[in-house]
Coordinates of C-alpha atoms and ligand atoms in Angstrom, one line a residue:
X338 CA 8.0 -14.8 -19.3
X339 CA 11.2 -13.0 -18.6
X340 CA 12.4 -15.5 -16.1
X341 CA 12.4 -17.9 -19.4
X342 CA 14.8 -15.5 -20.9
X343 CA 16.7 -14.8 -17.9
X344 CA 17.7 -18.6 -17.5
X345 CA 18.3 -19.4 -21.0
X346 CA 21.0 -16.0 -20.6
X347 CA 22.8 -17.7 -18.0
X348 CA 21.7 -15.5 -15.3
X349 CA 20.3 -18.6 -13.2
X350 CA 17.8 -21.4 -13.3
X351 CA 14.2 -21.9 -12.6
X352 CA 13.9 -23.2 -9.0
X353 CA 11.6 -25.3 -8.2
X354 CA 9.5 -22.3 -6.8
X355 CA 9.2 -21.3 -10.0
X356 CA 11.5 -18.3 -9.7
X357 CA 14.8 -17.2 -11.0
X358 CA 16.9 -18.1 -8.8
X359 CA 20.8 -17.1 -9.4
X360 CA 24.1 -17.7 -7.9
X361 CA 25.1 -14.6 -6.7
X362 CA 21.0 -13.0 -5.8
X363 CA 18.9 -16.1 -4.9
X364 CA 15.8 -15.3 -6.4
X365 CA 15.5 -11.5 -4.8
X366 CA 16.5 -10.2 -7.9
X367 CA 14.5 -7.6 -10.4
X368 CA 14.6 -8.5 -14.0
X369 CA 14.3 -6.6 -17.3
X370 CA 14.6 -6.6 -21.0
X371 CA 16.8 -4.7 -23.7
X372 CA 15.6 -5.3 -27.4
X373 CA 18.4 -4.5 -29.2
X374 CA 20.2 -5.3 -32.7
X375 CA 23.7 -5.8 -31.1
X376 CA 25.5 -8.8 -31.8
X377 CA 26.2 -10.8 -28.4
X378 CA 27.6 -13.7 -27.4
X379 CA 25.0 -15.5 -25.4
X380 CA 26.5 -16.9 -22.0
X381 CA 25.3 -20.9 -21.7
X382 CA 22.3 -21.6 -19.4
X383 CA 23.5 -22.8 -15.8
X384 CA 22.0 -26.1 -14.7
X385 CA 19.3 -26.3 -11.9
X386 CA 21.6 -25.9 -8.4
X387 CA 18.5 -27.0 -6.3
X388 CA 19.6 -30.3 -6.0
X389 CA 18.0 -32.7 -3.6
X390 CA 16.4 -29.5 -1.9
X391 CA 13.0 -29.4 -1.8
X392 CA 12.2 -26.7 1.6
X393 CA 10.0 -24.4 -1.2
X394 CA 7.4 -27.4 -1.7
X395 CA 7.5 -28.5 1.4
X396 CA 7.1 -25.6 3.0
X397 CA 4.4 -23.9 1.3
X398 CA 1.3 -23.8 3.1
X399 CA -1.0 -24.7 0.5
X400 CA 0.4 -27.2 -1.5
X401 CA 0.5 -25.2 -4.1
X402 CA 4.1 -26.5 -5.5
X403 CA 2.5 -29.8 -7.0
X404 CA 6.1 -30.7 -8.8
X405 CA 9.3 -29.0 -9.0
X406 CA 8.8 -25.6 -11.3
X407 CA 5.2 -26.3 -11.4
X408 CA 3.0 -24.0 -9.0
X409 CA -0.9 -24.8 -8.9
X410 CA -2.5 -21.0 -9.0
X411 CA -5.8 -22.2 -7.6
X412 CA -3.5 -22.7 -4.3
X413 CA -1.3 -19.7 -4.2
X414 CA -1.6 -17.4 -1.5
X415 CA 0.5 -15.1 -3.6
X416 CA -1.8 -15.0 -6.8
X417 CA -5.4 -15.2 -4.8
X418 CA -4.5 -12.1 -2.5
X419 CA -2.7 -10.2 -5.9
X420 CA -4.8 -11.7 -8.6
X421 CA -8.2 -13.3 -7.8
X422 CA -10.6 -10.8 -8.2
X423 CA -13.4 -13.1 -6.5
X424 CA -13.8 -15.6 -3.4
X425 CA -10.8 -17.0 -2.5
X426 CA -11.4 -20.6 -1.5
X427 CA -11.9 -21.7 2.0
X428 CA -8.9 -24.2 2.3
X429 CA -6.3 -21.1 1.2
X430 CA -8.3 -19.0 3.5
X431 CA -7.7 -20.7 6.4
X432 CA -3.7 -21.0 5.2
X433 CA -3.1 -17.0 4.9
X434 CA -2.2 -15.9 8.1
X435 CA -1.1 -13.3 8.5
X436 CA -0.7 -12.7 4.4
X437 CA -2.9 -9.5 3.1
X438 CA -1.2 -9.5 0.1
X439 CA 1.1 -11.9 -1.7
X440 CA 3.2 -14.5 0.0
X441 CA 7.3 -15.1 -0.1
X442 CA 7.6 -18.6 2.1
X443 CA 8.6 -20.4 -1.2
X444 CA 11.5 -17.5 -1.5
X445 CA 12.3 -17.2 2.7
X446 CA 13.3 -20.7 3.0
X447 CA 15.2 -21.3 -0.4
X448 CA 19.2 -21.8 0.8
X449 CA 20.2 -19.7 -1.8
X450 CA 18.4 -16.6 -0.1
X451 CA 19.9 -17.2 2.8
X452 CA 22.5 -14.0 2.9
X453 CA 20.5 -11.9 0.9
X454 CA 22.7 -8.6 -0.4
X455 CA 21.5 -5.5 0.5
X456 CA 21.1 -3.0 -2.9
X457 CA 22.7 0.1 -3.2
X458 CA 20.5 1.7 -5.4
X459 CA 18.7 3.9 -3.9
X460 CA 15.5 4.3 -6.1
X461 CA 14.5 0.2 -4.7
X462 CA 14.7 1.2 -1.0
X463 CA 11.7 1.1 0.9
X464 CA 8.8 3.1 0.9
X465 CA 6.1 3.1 3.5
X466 CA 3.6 1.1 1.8
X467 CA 2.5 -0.9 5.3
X468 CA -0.9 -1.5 5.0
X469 CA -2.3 -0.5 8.7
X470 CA -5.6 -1.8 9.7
X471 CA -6.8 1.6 8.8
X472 CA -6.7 1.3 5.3
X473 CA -10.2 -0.3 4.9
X474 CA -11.9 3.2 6.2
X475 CA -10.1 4.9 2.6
X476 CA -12.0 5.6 -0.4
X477 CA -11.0 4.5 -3.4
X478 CA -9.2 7.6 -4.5
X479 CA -7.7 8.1 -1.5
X480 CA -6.6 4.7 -1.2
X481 CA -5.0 5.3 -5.2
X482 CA -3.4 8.5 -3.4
X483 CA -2.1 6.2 -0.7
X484 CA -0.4 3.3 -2.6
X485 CA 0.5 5.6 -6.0
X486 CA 3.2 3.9 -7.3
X487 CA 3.0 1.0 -5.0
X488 CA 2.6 -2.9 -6.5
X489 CA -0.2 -3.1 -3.6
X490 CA -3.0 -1.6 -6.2
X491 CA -2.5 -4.2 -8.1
X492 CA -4.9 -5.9 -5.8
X493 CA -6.8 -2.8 -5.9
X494 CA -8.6 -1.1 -2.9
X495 CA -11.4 -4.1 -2.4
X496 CA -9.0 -7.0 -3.0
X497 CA -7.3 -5.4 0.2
X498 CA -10.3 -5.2 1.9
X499 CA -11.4 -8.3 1.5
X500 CA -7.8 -9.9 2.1
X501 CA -7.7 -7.8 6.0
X502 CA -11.0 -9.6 6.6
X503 CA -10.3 -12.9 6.4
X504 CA -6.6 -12.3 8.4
X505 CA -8.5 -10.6 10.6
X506 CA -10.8 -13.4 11.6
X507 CA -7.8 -15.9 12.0
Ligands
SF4_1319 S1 3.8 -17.9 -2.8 FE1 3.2 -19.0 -0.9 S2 1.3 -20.1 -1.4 FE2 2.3 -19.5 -3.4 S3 3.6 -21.3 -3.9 FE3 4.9 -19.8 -2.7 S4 4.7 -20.5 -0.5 FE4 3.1 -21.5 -1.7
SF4_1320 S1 14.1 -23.9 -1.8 FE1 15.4 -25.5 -2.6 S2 14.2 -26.5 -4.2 FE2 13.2 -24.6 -3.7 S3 14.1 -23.2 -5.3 FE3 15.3 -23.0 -3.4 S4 17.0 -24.5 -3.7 FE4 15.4 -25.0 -5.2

């Protein structure tokens, strides 16, 4: 994983969310990989800053952060509205919300996201990707059309659907 990477390259630590989280970013960061031959010297890995914090785990709907840096999937919001291609269990059913697809509690309440900095790079602004209760009626190819280039179809058009059904009964 590149997080693995990330935190042996001094660019943070893994919280115990189980994200990258850095100094400067928190964990609202992007990461990526250059394979190269170049001889670098290799900053030293920082040292976990959570300290005695623990407002991920004990925040998280579900449970699903059983130990520091270790996140029980079967519990995740995040990876049964991205991921699960089948039922998603009853007990993180009636923990979703108002989540139809991932989750960020374990990010929103983590101190070091507190004064997130806003990017100047144009190209990760928003897009409209809102997903309007409409969204159901679309076929598949228009629902491809609708989301091109979007992380949403990921989830793909009846992982959506599914997800807006059980929100919808909460
Ligand atoms: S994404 Fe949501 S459900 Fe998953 S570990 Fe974080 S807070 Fe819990
Ligand atoms: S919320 Fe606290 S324990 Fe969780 S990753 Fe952030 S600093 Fe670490």
């Amino acid at each position: 994983m590149e997080r693995v990477w990330a935190a042996r390259a001094g660019l943070g630590w893994a919280g115990a969310n189980g994200l990258l989280t850095t100094p400067g970013y928190g964990s609202w960061v992007f990461l990526g990989v250059i394979l190269t031959t170049l001889p670098l010297a290799p900053d030293v890995p920082l040292e976990s800053r959570c300290g005695m914090c623990r407002l991920c785990m004990q925040s998280c709907p579900t449970r699903a952060i059983v130990a520091p840096g270790v996140i029980d999937a079967r519990r995740c919001i995040a990876y049964h509205t991205v991921e699960n291609r089948g039922d998603i269990p009853e007990e993180v059913q009636r923990q979703m919300g108002e989540w139809v697809f991932g989750c960020d509690i374990c990010q929103e309440v983590c101190p070091w996201n507190a004064r997130p900095v806003v990017t100047t790079e144009r190209r990760f602004d928003p897009v409209n990707h809102d997903i309007e209760p409409g969204v159901v009626e679309l076929s598949e190819d228009a629902f491809n059309a609708r989301f091109a280039g979007s992380a949403i179809r990921r989830a793909k058009r009846e992982g959506i659907r599914r997800n807006m059904g059980i929100v919808g009964r909460g």
